[in-house]
mmCIF file of C-alpha atoms in Angstrom:
data_model
loop_
_atom_site.group_PDB
_atom_site.id
_atom_site.type_symbol
_atom_site.label_atom_id
_atom_site.label_comp_id
_atom_site.label_asym_id
_atom_site.label_seq_id
_atom_site.Cartn_x
_atom_site.Cartn_y
_atom_site.Cartn_z
ATOM 1 C CA ASP A 20 11.048 43.413 9.346
ATOM 2 C CA ASN A 21 11.401 45.413 12.566
ATOM 3 C CA LEU A 22 11.506 42.730 15.248
ATOM 4 C CA GLY A 23 11.072 45.184 18.112
ATOM 5 C CA ALA A 24 7.936 46.646 16.561
ATOM 6 C CA LEU A 25 6.489 43.245 15.674
ATOM 7 C CA SER A 26 7.203 41.918 19.153
ATOM 8 C CA GLY A 27 5.623 44.999 20.695
ATOM 9 C CA LEU A 28 2.530 44.500 18.563
ATOM 10 C CA ALA A 29 2.362 40.865 19.687
ATOM 11 C CA ASN A 30 2.360 42.029 23.295
ATOM 12 C CA LEU A 31 -0.394 44.553 22.575
ATOM 13 C CA MET A 32 -2.480 41.752 21.084
ATOM 14 C CA SER A 33 -1.761 39.679 24.180
ATOM 15 C CA ARG A 34 -2.930 42.497 26.464
ATOM 16 C CA ARG A 35 -6.191 42.659 24.489
ATOM 17 C CA GLY A 36 -6.722 38.923 24.900
ATOM 18 C CA ASP A 37 -6.093 38.108 21.225
ATOM 19 C CA HIS A 38 -3.573 35.389 21.988
ATOM 20 C CA ALA A 39 -3.863 33.627 18.640
ATOM 21 C CA GLN A 40 -2.767 36.748 16.780
ATOM 22 C CA ALA A 41 -0.099 37.415 19.400
ATOM 23 C CA ARG A 42 1.302 33.914 18.921
ATOM 24 C CA THR A 43 1.485 34.317 15.138
ATOM 25 C CA MET A 44 3.428 37.561 15.440
ATOM 26 C CA ALA A 45 5.698 36.286 18.217
ATOM 27 C CA MET A 46 6.584 33.180 16.198
ATOM 28 C CA GLN A 47 7.737 35.401 13.321
ATOM 29 C CA VAL A 48 10.049 37.212 15.708
ATOM 30 C CA LEU A 49 11.422 34.054 17.306
ATOM 31 C CA GLU A 50 12.104 32.442 13.926
ATOM 32 C CA ALA A 51 14.333 35.411 13.102
ATOM 33 C CA GLN A 52 15.838 35.796 16.562
ATOM 34 C CA PRO A 53 15.337 32.952 19.079
ATOM 35 C CA GLY A 54 14.994 34.093 22.665
ATOM 36 C CA PHE A 55 13.741 37.621 21.862
ATOM 37 C CA PRO A 56 12.374 38.480 25.355
ATOM 38 C CA ASP A 57 9.114 40.242 24.487
ATOM 39 C CA ALA A 58 8.230 37.569 21.932
ATOM 40 C CA VAL A 59 8.844 34.833 24.503
ATOM 41 C CA HIS A 60 6.506 36.689 26.850
ATOM 42 C CA ALA A 61 3.785 36.775 24.199
ATOM 43 C CA MET A 62 4.208 33.073 23.471
ATOM 44 C CA ALA A 63 4.141 32.177 27.169
ATOM 45 C CA SER A 64 1.009 34.294 27.673
ATOM 46 C CA ALA A 65 -0.640 32.476 24.769
ATOM 47 C CA ASP A 66 0.329 29.110 26.262
ATOM 48 C CA LEU A 67 -1.101 30.185 29.591
ATOM 49 C CA ALA A 68 -4.358 31.373 28.027
ATOM 50 C CA GLU A 69 -4.731 27.998 26.299
ATOM 51 C CA GLY A 70 -4.205 26.072 29.533
ATOM 52 C CA ALA A 71 -0.659 24.973 28.704
ATOM 53 C CA ALA A 72 0.999 26.364 31.838
ATOM 54 C CA PRO A 73 3.878 23.814 31.844
ATOM 55 C CA ALA A 74 4.841 24.883 28.313
ATOM 56 C CA ALA A 75 4.743 28.529 29.369
ATOM 57 C CA GLU A 76 6.875 27.715 32.404
ATOM 58 C CA ALA A 77 9.493 25.958 30.252
ATOM 59 C CA ARG A 78 9.735 28.951 27.890
ATOM 60 C CA LEU A 79 10.168 31.379 30.759
ATOM 61 C CA ARG A 80 12.726 29.347 32.665
ATOM 62 C CA ALA A 81 14.830 29.164 29.515
ATOM 63 C CA LEU A 82 14.500 32.930 29.091
ATOM 64 C CA ILE A 83 15.403 33.638 32.738
ATOM 65 C CA ALA A 84 18.601 31.627 32.294
ATOM 66 C CA ASP A 85 19.745 33.949 29.480
ATOM 67 C CA PRO A 86 22.560 36.140 30.889
ATOM 68 C CA ARG A 87 21.887 38.859 28.309
ATOM 69 C CA LEU A 88 18.619 39.960 29.927
ATOM 70 C CA THR A 89 18.447 43.446 31.392
ATOM 71 C CA ALA A 90 17.322 43.838 35.002
ATOM 72 C CA GLN A 91 13.848 44.886 33.850
ATOM 73 C CA GLN A 92 13.547 42.000 31.399
ATOM 74 C CA LEU A 93 14.574 39.497 34.055
ATOM 75 C CA ALA A 94 12.106 40.954 36.537
ATOM 76 C CA LEU A 95 9.198 40.843 34.089
ATOM 77 C CA ALA A 96 10.039 37.274 33.093
ATOM 78 C CA ASN A 97 9.901 36.277 36.766
ATOM 79 C CA GLY A 98 6.530 37.994 37.115
ATOM 80 C CA LEU A 99 5.031 36.036 34.229
ATOM 81 C CA LEU A 100 6.642 32.872 35.585
ATOM 82 C CA GLY A 101 4.700 33.543 38.774
ATOM 83 C CA ASP A 102 1.487 33.523 36.751
ATOM 84 C CA THR A 103 2.343 30.161 35.192
ATOM 85 C CA LEU A 104 3.121 28.643 38.596
ATOM 86 C CA ASP A 105 -0.067 30.095 40.064
ATOM 87 C CA ALA A 106 -2.040 28.484 37.238
ATOM 88 C CA GLN A 107 -0.554 25.147 38.312
ATOM 89 C CA ASP A 108 -1.682 25.763 41.903
ATOM 90 C CA ARG A 109 1.906 26.105 43.125
ATOM 91 C CA ALA A 110 1.265 29.194 45.224
ATOM 92 C CA PRO A 111 4.462 29.249 47.349
ATOM 93 C CA GLU A 112 6.653 28.917 44.235
ATOM 94 C CA ALA A 113 4.538 31.491 42.431
ATOM 95 C CA PHE A 114 4.957 33.982 45.247
ATOM 96 C CA THR A 115 8.714 33.478 45.183
ATOM 97 C CA ALA A 116 8.678 34.374 41.485
ATOM 98 C CA TYR A 117 6.478 37.440 42.104
ATOM 99 C CA ALA A 118 8.842 38.546 44.868
ATOM 100 C CA ALA A 119 11.832 38.156 42.522
ATOM 101 C CA CYS A 120 10.008 40.295 39.935
ATOM 102 C CA ASN A 121 9.145 43.054 42.378
ATOM 103 C CA THR A 122 12.550 43.053 44.036
ATOM 104 C CA GLY A 123 14.179 43.348 40.618
ATOM 105 C CA LEU A 124 11.938 46.262 39.653
ATOM 106 C CA TRP A 125 12.487 47.916 43.056
ATOM 107 C CA ARG A 126 16.229 47.875 42.489
ATOM 108 C CA ALA A 127 16.036 48.832 38.809
ATOM 109 C CA TYR A 128 13.954 51.947 39.526
ATOM 110 C CA ALA A 129 15.509 52.933 42.858
ATOM 111 C CA ASN A 130 17.434 55.873 41.409
ATOM 112 C CA ARG A 131 14.283 57.308 39.867
ATOM 113 C CA PHE A 132 11.616 56.593 42.492
ATOM 114 C CA GLY A 133 13.453 55.566 45.657
ATOM 115 C CA ALA A 134 14.180 59.043 47.021
ATOM 116 C CA LYS A 135 12.436 60.481 50.065
ATOM 117 C CA PRO A 136 9.799 61.688 50.572
ATOM 118 C CA SER A 137 8.104 58.815 48.780
ATOM 119 C CA ALA A 138 4.569 58.713 47.425
ATOM 120 C CA LEU A 139 3.632 56.804 50.578
ATOM 121 C CA ASP A 140 5.205 59.491 52.793
ATOM 122 C CA PHE A 141 3.246 62.100 50.831
ATOM 123 C CA ALA A 142 -0.058 60.266 51.317
ATOM 124 C CA ARG A 143 0.506 59.791 55.038
ATOM 125 C CA GLU A 144 1.278 63.459 55.493
ATOM 126 C CA MET A 145 -1.910 64.296 53.591
ATOM 127 C CA VAL A 146 -3.862 62.367 56.219
ATOM 128 C CA GLU A 147 -2.151 64.383 58.968
ATOM 129 C CA ARG A 148 -2.949 67.679 57.226
ATOM 130 C CA LEU A 149 -6.575 66.682 56.696
ATOM 131 C CA ASP A 150 -6.892 66.023 60.417
ATOM 132 C CA GLU A 151 -6.027 69.681 60.997
ATOM 133 C CA ILE A 152 -8.800 71.013 58.728
ATOM 134 C CA PRO A 153 -12.465 70.948 59.844
ATOM 135 C CA SER A 154 -14.670 68.972 57.457
ATOM 136 C CA ALA A 155 -16.998 71.941 57.009
ATOM 137 C CA ASP A 156 -14.173 73.946 55.445
ATOM 138 C CA TRP A 157 -14.230 71.665 52.393
ATOM 139 C CA THR A 158 -17.721 72.658 51.334
ATOM 140 C CA ALA A 159 -17.779 74.619 48.097
ATOM 141 C CA ALA A 160 -20.211 75.985 45.544
ATOM 142 C CA GLY A 161 -20.448 74.097 42.284
ATOM 143 C CA GLU A 162 -20.857 75.405 38.755
ATOM 144 C CA PRO A 163 -23.070 74.266 35.864
ATOM 145 C CA LEU A 164 -21.684 71.494 33.698
ATOM 146 C CA PRO A 165 -19.977 72.752 30.521
ATOM 147 C CA HIS A 166 -20.430 71.774 26.897
ATOM 148 C CA GLY A 167 -23.901 70.314 27.359
ATOM 149 C CA ALA A 168 -22.738 67.392 29.503
ATOM 150 C CA LYS A 169 -25.537 65.590 31.328
ATOM 151 C CA GLY A 170 -23.481 64.435 34.277
ATOM 152 C CA HIS A 171 -20.020 64.281 35.793
ATOM 153 C CA VAL A 172 -18.686 61.216 37.621
ATOM 154 C CA PHE A 173 -15.353 60.368 39.229
ATOM 155 C CA LEU A 174 -14.738 56.619 39.322
ATOM 156 C CA LEU A 175 -12.046 55.854 41.872
ATOM 157 C CA GLY A 176 -11.047 53.508 44.697
ATOM 158 C CA PHE A 177 -7.630 51.837 44.584
ATOM 159 C CA PRO A 178 -5.737 49.958 41.856
ATOM 160 C CA ARG A 179 -7.079 46.399 41.402
ATOM 161 C CA SER A 180 -10.361 47.229 43.149
ATOM 162 C CA GLY A 181 -12.493 46.723 40.055
ATOM 163 C CA THR A 182 -12.457 50.230 38.601
ATOM 164 C CA THR A 183 -11.562 49.031 35.103
ATOM 165 C CA LEU A 184 -14.398 46.496 34.999
ATOM 166 C CA LEU A 185 -16.899 49.115 36.157
ATOM 167 C CA GLU A 186 -15.570 51.667 33.671
ATOM 168 C CA GLN A 187 -15.914 49.193 30.789
ATOM 169 C CA VAL A 188 -19.472 48.368 31.813
ATOM 170 C CA LEU A 189 -20.413 52.046 31.944
ATOM 171 C CA ALA A 190 -18.607 52.800 28.674
ATOM 172 C CA SER A 191 -20.939 50.296 26.981
ATOM 173 C CA HIS A 192 -23.878 52.593 27.736
ATOM 174 C CA PRO A 193 -24.759 54.901 24.803
ATOM 175 C CA GLY A 194 -25.339 57.769 27.232
ATOM 176 C CA VAL A 195 -21.867 57.570 28.774
ATOM 177 C CA GLU A 196 -18.501 58.954 27.710
ATOM 178 C CA ALA A 197 -15.730 57.356 29.748
ATOM 179 C CA LEU A 198 -12.082 58.337 29.986
ATOM 180 C CA GLU A 199 -9.625 55.824 31.408
ATOM 181 C CA GLU A 200 -6.734 56.871 33.651
ATOM 182 C CA ARG A 201 -5.743 60.262 32.299
ATOM 183 C CA GLU A 202 -4.300 62.958 34.557
ATOM 184 C CA THR A 203 -7.159 65.387 34.066
ATOM 185 C CA LEU A 204 -6.503 67.038 37.440
ATOM 186 C CA LEU A 205 -2.870 67.811 36.673
ATOM 187 C CA ASP A 206 -3.256 71.618 36.713
ATOM 188 C CA ALA A 207 -5.048 71.500 40.051
ATOM 189 C CA MET A 208 -2.351 69.200 41.460
ATOM 190 C CA ARG A 209 0.370 71.600 40.404
ATOM 191 C CA ALA A 210 -1.490 74.502 42.003
ATOM 192 C CA PHE A 211 -2.606 72.900 45.265
ATOM 193 C CA LEU A 212 -1.068 69.457 45.749
ATOM 194 C CA THR A 213 2.647 69.847 45.168
ATOM 195 C CA THR A 214 3.165 69.214 48.881
ATOM 196 C CA PRO A 215 0.657 68.105 51.541
ATOM 197 C CA ALA A 216 0.993 71.545 53.142
ATOM 198 C CA ASP A 217 -0.775 72.956 50.066
ATOM 199 C CA LEU A 218 -4.066 71.586 51.420
ATOM 200 C CA GLY A 219 -4.135 74.558 53.777
ATOM 201 C CA ARG A 220 -4.138 76.911 50.780
ATOM 202 C CA LEU A 221 -6.608 74.788 48.813
ATOM 203 C CA VAL A 222 -9.250 74.931 51.499
ATOM 204 C CA LYS A 223 -9.077 78.771 51.349
ATOM 205 C CA ALA A 224 -8.840 79.103 47.546
ATOM 206 C CA ASP A 225 -10.951 81.895 46.076
ATOM 207 C CA THR A 226 -13.666 81.516 43.459
ATOM 208 C CA ALA A 227 -11.560 82.918 40.634
ATOM 209 C CA GLU A 228 -8.705 80.452 41.182
ATOM 210 C CA LEU A 229 -11.074 77.493 41.442
ATOM 211 C CA GLY A 230 -12.828 78.611 38.284
ATOM 212 C CA ARG A 231 -9.527 78.749 36.390
ATOM 213 C CA LEU A 232 -8.652 75.225 37.485
ATOM 214 C CA ARG A 233 -12.098 73.912 36.521
ATOM 215 C CA ALA A 234 -11.603 75.358 33.057
ATOM 216 C CA ALA A 235 -8.163 73.741 32.836
ATOM 217 C CA TYR A 236 -9.676 70.400 33.839
ATOM 218 C CA TRP A 237 -12.322 70.491 31.115
ATOM 219 C CA ALA A 238 -9.710 71.598 28.578
ATOM 220 C CA ARG A 239 -7.652 68.492 29.416
ATOM 221 C CA VAL A 240 -10.762 66.327 29.100
ATOM 222 C CA ARG A 241 -11.338 67.698 25.590
ATOM 223 C CA ASP A 242 -7.665 67.311 24.684
ATOM 224 C CA GLU A 243 -7.854 63.625 25.637
ATOM 225 C CA GLY A 244 -10.585 63.202 23.029
ATOM 226 C CA ALA A 245 -13.604 62.884 25.302
ATOM 227 C CA ALA A 246 -16.831 63.977 23.589
ATOM 228 C CA ILE A 247 -19.039 64.784 26.572
ATOM 229 C CA GLU A 248 -21.870 66.718 24.911
ATOM 230 C CA GLY A 249 -25.146 65.061 25.812
ATOM 231 C CA LYS A 250 -23.372 62.381 27.861
ATOM 232 C CA VAL A 251 -22.667 61.463 31.441
ATOM 233 C CA PHE A 252 -18.909 61.873 31.625
ATOM 234 C CA VAL A 253 -17.042 59.261 33.691
ATOM 235 C CA ASP A 254 -13.487 60.177 34.714
ATOM 236 C CA LYS A 255 -11.921 56.903 35.858
ATOM 237 C CA HIS A 256 -8.671 56.844 37.792
ATOM 238 C CA PRO A 257 -8.339 54.610 40.876
ATOM 239 C CA LEU A 258 -5.717 56.830 42.504
ATOM 240 C CA ASN A 259 -7.953 59.889 42.299
ATOM 241 C CA THR A 260 -8.882 58.820 45.825
ATOM 242 C CA LEU A 261 -5.740 60.661 46.872
ATOM 243 C CA LYS A 262 -7.040 63.728 45.029
ATOM 244 C CA LEU A 263 -10.413 63.844 46.768
ATOM 245 C CA PRO A 264 -9.577 67.200 48.396
ATOM 246 C CA LEU A 265 -9.231 68.702 44.914
ATOM 247 C CA ILE A 266 -12.475 67.059 43.761
ATOM 248 C CA ALA A 267 -14.309 68.334 46.841
ATOM 249 C CA LYS A 268 -13.304 71.926 46.133
ATOM 250 C CA LEU A 269 -13.509 71.938 42.347
ATOM 251 C CA PHE A 270 -16.480 69.673 41.673
ATOM 252 C CA PRO A 271 -18.693 69.452 44.770
ATOM 253 C CA GLN A 272 -21.688 68.442 42.629
ATOM 254 C CA ALA A 273 -19.950 65.591 40.818
ATOM 255 C CA LYS A 274 -21.018 62.030 41.595
ATOM 256 C CA ILE A 275 -18.393 59.650 42.946
ATOM 257 C CA LEU A 276 -18.379 55.930 42.229
ATOM 258 C CA PHE A 277 -16.132 54.232 44.766
ATOM 259 C CA ALA A 278 -15.005 50.749 43.747
ATOM 260 C CA ARG A 279 -14.457 48.512 46.751
ATOM 261 C CA ARG A 280 -12.909 45.028 46.936
ATOM 262 C CA ASP A 281 -11.572 42.865 49.741
ATOM 263 C CA PRO A 282 -8.376 44.734 50.731
ATOM 264 C CA ARG A 283 -6.424 41.468 50.909
ATOM 265 C CA ASP A 284 -7.309 40.615 47.316
ATOM 266 C CA VAL A 285 -6.470 44.183 46.281
ATOM 267 C CA VAL A 286 -2.943 44.063 47.688
ATOM 268 C CA LEU A 287 -2.260 40.543 46.426
ATOM 269 C CA SER A 288 -3.571 41.368 42.956
ATOM 270 C CA TYR A 289 -1.380 44.438 42.635
ATOM 271 C CA TYR A 290 1.655 42.561 43.943
ATOM 272 C CA ARG A 291 1.148 39.920 41.241
ATOM 273 C CA ARG A 292 0.720 42.278 38.273
ATOM 274 C CA ARG A 293 3.180 44.371 36.280
ATOM 275 C CA PHE A 294 2.377 48.055 35.751
ATOM 276 C CA ALA A 295 4.051 51.015 34.122
ATOM 277 C CA MET A 296 6.348 52.392 36.808
ATOM 278 C CA SER A 297 5.527 55.589 38.685
ATOM 279 C CA GLY A 298 6.048 56.961 42.155
ATOM 280 C CA SER A 299 2.839 55.306 43.325
ATOM 281 C CA ALA A 300 3.506 51.999 41.556
ATOM 282 C CA TYR A 301 6.958 51.891 43.114
ATOM 283 C CA GLN A 302 5.448 51.918 46.620
ATOM 284 C CA LEU A 303 3.258 48.959 45.705
ATOM 285 C CA LEU A 304 6.199 46.693 44.873
ATOM 286 C CA THR A 305 6.500 45.568 48.511
ATOM 287 C CA LEU A 306 3.757 44.135 50.718
ATOM 288 C CA PRO A 307 4.302 46.654 53.559
ATOM 289 C CA GLY A 308 4.382 49.490 51.033
ATOM 290 C CA ALA A 309 1.219 48.316 49.261
ATOM 291 C CA ALA A 310 -0.669 47.831 52.529
ATOM 292 C CA GLY A 311 0.524 51.200 53.821
ATOM 293 C CA TYR A 312 -0.480 53.000 50.628
ATOM 294 C CA TYR A 313 -3.901 51.352 50.659
ATOM 295 C CA ASP A 314 -4.370 52.361 54.289
ATOM 296 C CA ALA A 315 -3.415 55.983 53.551
ATOM 297 C CA ALA A 316 -5.773 56.178 50.553
ATOM 298 C CA MET A 317 -8.702 54.818 52.564
ATOM 299 C CA GLN A 318 -7.947 57.240 55.397
ATOM 300 C CA ILE A 319 -8.061 60.154 52.954
ATOM 301 C CA ALA A 320 -11.441 58.943 51.686
ATOM 302 C CA GLN A 321 -12.650 58.544 55.263
ATOM 303 C CA ARG A 322 -11.621 62.116 56.148
ATOM 304 C CA LEU A 323 -13.614 63.507 53.190
ATOM 305 C CA GLU A 324 -16.653 61.270 53.747
ATOM 306 C CA PRO A 325 -18.608 63.888 55.747
ATOM 307 C CA VAL A 326 -18.344 66.231 52.748
ATOM 308 C CA LEU A 327 -18.647 63.834 49.815
ATOM 309 C CA GLY A 328 -20.688 60.996 51.288
ATOM 310 C CA ALA A 329 -24.044 62.199 49.963
ATOM 311 C CA GLN A 330 -22.936 61.996 46.323
ATOM 312 C CA THR A 331 -20.826 58.850 46.744
ATOM 313 C CA HIS A 332 -22.051 55.439 45.586
ATOM 314 C CA VAL A 333 -19.977 52.440 46.684
ATOM 315 C CA VAL A 334 -19.740 49.510 44.273
ATOM 316 C CA ARG A 335 -18.604 46.285 45.887
ATOM 317 C CA HIS A 336 -16.588 44.303 43.353
ATOM 318 C CA GLU A 337 -17.669 40.905 44.616
ATOM 319 C CA SER A 338 -21.331 41.920 44.376
ATOM 320 C CA LEU A 339 -20.825 43.220 40.853
ATOM 321 C CA ILE A 340 -19.497 39.794 39.866
ATOM 322 C CA SER A 341 -22.196 37.765 41.618
ATOM 323 C CA ASP A 342 -25.240 39.979 41.028
ATOM 324 C CA PHE A 343 -24.380 41.993 37.928
ATOM 325 C CA ASP A 344 -27.820 43.248 36.891
ATOM 326 C CA ASP A 345 -28.884 44.473 40.332
ATOM 327 C CA VAL A 346 -25.573 46.196 41.076
ATOM 328 C CA VAL A 347 -25.303 47.848 37.664
ATOM 329 C CA GLY A 348 -28.957 48.823 37.893
ATOM 330 C CA SER A 349 -28.290 50.624 41.178
ATOM 331 C CA VAL A 350 -25.303 52.386 39.589
ATOM 332 C CA CYS A 351 -27.536 53.526 36.718
ATOM 333 C CA ASP A 352 -30.079 54.861 39.218
ATOM 334 C CA ALA A 353 -27.346 56.753 41.069
ATOM 335 C CA LEU A 354 -26.102 58.354 37.845
ATOM 336 C CA GLY A 355 -29.508 59.057 36.321
ATOM 337 C CA LEU A 356 -29.082 56.513 33.516
ATOM 338 C CA ALA A 357 -31.606 54.079 32.103
ATOM 339 C CA TRP A 358 -30.659 50.406 32.086
ATOM 340 C CA THR A 359 -29.542 48.995 28.732
ATOM 341 C CA ASP A 360 -28.708 45.404 27.819
ATOM 342 C CA ALA A 361 -25.589 46.710 26.057
ATOM 343 C CA MET A 362 -23.952 46.895 29.463
ATOM 344 C CA ARG A 363 -24.049 43.112 29.782
ATOM 345 C CA ALA A 364 -22.019 42.866 26.571
ATOM 346 C CA PHE A 365 -19.163 45.030 27.858
ATOM 347 C CA SER A 366 -16.574 42.413 26.898
ATOM 348 C CA ASN A 367 -17.329 42.968 23.198
ATOM 349 C CA ARG A 368 -16.511 46.651 23.577
ATOM 350 C CA THR A 369 -13.432 45.863 25.673
ATOM 351 C CA ARG A 370 -11.817 44.096 22.742
ATOM 352 C CA ASP A 371 -12.182 47.268 20.658
ATOM 353 C CA ARG A 372 -10.953 49.767 23.254
ATOM 354 C CA GLY A 373 -7.472 50.516 24.514
ATOM 355 C CA ILE A 374 -7.157 49.367 28.131
ATOM 356 C CA ALA A 375 -4.331 51.028 30.032
ATOM 357 C CA THR A 376 -4.089 48.365 32.748
ATOM 358 C CA PRO A 377 -3.304 44.634 32.903
ATOM 359 C CA SER A 378 -7.060 43.978 33.176
ATOM 360 C CA GLY A 379 -7.573 44.155 29.415
ATOM 361 C CA ALA A 380 -7.156 40.479 28.574
ATOM 362 C CA GLN A 381 -9.213 39.430 31.603
ATOM 363 C CA LEU A 382 -12.112 41.739 30.765
ATOM 364 C CA ALA A 383 -12.192 40.594 27.152
ATOM 365 C CA GLY A 384 -13.306 37.237 28.516
ATOM 366 C CA GLY A 385 -16.296 38.685 30.365
ATOM 367 C CA LEU A 386 -17.265 38.400 34.029
ATOM 368 C CA SER A 387 -15.194 36.042 36.156
ATOM 369 C CA ALA A 388 -15.146 35.239 39.864
ATOM 370 C CA GLU A 389 -11.649 33.785 39.549
ATOM 371 C CA GLY A 390 -10.021 36.630 41.473
ATOM 372 C CA VAL A 391 -12.449 36.578 44.410
ATOM 373 C CA GLY A 392 -10.833 35.269 47.593
ATOM 374 C CA GLN A 393 -7.499 34.515 45.977
ATOM 375 C CA TRP A 394 -5.716 35.948 48.999
ATOM 376 C CA ARG A 395 -6.550 32.777 50.974
ATOM 377 C CA ARG A 396 -4.182 30.744 48.789
ATOM 378 C CA TYR A 397 -1.403 33.167 49.751
ATOM 379 C CA ARG A 398 -2.371 33.694 53.387
ATOM 380 C CA GLN A 399 1.073 32.859 54.752
ATOM 381 C CA GLN A 400 2.920 34.987 52.202
ATOM 382 C CA LEU A 401 0.613 37.965 52.869
ATOM 383 C CA ARG A 402 1.280 38.018 56.612
ATOM 384 C CA PRO A 403 3.427 41.216 56.472
ATOM 385 C CA ALA A 404 0.450 43.133 55.023
ATOM 386 C CA LEU A 405 -2.469 41.712 56.994
ATOM 387 C CA PRO A 406 -2.246 43.781 60.229
ATOM 388 C CA LYS A 407 -2.398 47.072 58.312
ATOM 389 C CA LEU A 408 -5.347 45.827 56.226
ATOM 390 C CA ALA A 409 -7.298 44.261 59.097
ATOM 391 C CA PRO A 410 -9.185 47.436 60.173
ATOM 392 C CA TRP A 411 -10.422 48.001 56.622
ATOM 393 C CA VAL A 412 -11.389 44.345 56.180
ATOM 394 C CA GLU A 413 -13.600 44.679 59.251
ATOM 395 C CA ARG A 414 -14.895 48.162 58.429
ATOM 396 C CA PHE A 415 -15.923 47.120 54.916
ATOM 397 C CA GLY A 416 -17.700 43.991 56.134
ATOM 398 C CA TYR A 417 -15.446 41.269 54.757
ATOM 399 C CA ASP A 418 -14.900 37.994 56.608
ATOM 400 C CA VAL A 419 -12.238 38.349 59.287
ATOM 401 C CA GLU A 420 -10.033 35.260 59.452
#
C-alpha cells in the first residue's frame, strides 16, 4: 500500500529491462494516484520499450504540464521525453528536451555542486601538476596479491565508453570476480588526492604509507562483498582514469583495461542519460563541461602512459560490438583467462545483477550497435563540444568529419 515504495520498485524493474513487471506495478500506483511522477516514468519507459513512443510522449507531456512537479521531477521528465522524441527520429526536438533536463538539474544542484573549484577545475589542475613530475618518478614496487587472488584488473575509461558492457561480459566468466563502481580507492584519495598539489607528496610516498593504503583498499573490496580468492578481480569504475596516479603508485603490477569509444558518442550519450548526481556528473550536464572533462581525463591517462602502458589493454567499444569473440578473446589473453562460451551469454547474468548505471536495461537485451555513430544525428547540436574532442577523435583513429 506504500505508493512510493511500489513506484520505486517499478522503476527498478524498468532499469533491469523487465518492463512488463514495471508496467504492472506502475498501473497499481496510477490507479490509486493518477499522475504519480515515478509511475508515469515507468509506464512511459515500458511504452518506449514496446515501440509505442507516441504513447510515451503523450504520458510525459501530460506529466510535464503538472505544476506540482519539483524541479528534479520536471527535469527527469524532460530527459525521458527526449528519449521518446529520439525514438521517433526527431533529433532537434529531442535535444531541446535533453537540454531542458540538464539545465533543470544544473540549477537544482547548483548550491551543492556549483561552487569553485569544480571537478573539472580539479582535473585540469591535475594535468598541470603531472606535467611537473617526471614520468620515471611514478615507478613503484608492487606487492603479492592478497587472499589468494589470481589477478587484479582496473577497468576504466570514461562514463558511457562501454565499461559496463565489458564488466558484464567479464563477470560472466567463472574465473572472474567483478565489482561495479565502488569507491575502493577512497582511503588513498583522502591521503593523496584531496587537492591536485597532493600529487607531489604521492610521488614521494614511502613504502609503509603505500602499504597501509593497499591494505585499506583490499579491506574495502572485502567490505563490498567481493570474494576474490582464486579469481581475477576486476575493479570497474570509469572515472578511475582520474585516479591513475594512485593506481600507478599503489598497484604497479595490476592490469588496466581501458574502454575506448568515439569521443563524440561518449559525450552525446552522457548528455542524454540521467545519473545520480555528483561533482563529476554535474560537470557533464553541459556540452562544454562534458567535453572539457573528457579532455582532462584523457590527458591524465596520456601523462601516465609511459608508466602504465605495458600493462594496459585498450578495448575499442565499436570493435567489441562488431567482432565480439575476437575482442573478448584478446581480453582473456591479456588477463590470463581461458575463453568460455558463458561470456557470450552475459545478458542472462545482467538480468540477475544490480547495475548501477543506466546501461542495465540496454545490456539485458544483449549486444546492440544502436549507439554506434549516434553523434552524427546530433552533429549540429554537438558543435560546442566538437573542437575540444577533435584531437582525441584523430588520435584514437576515428573518422574525422
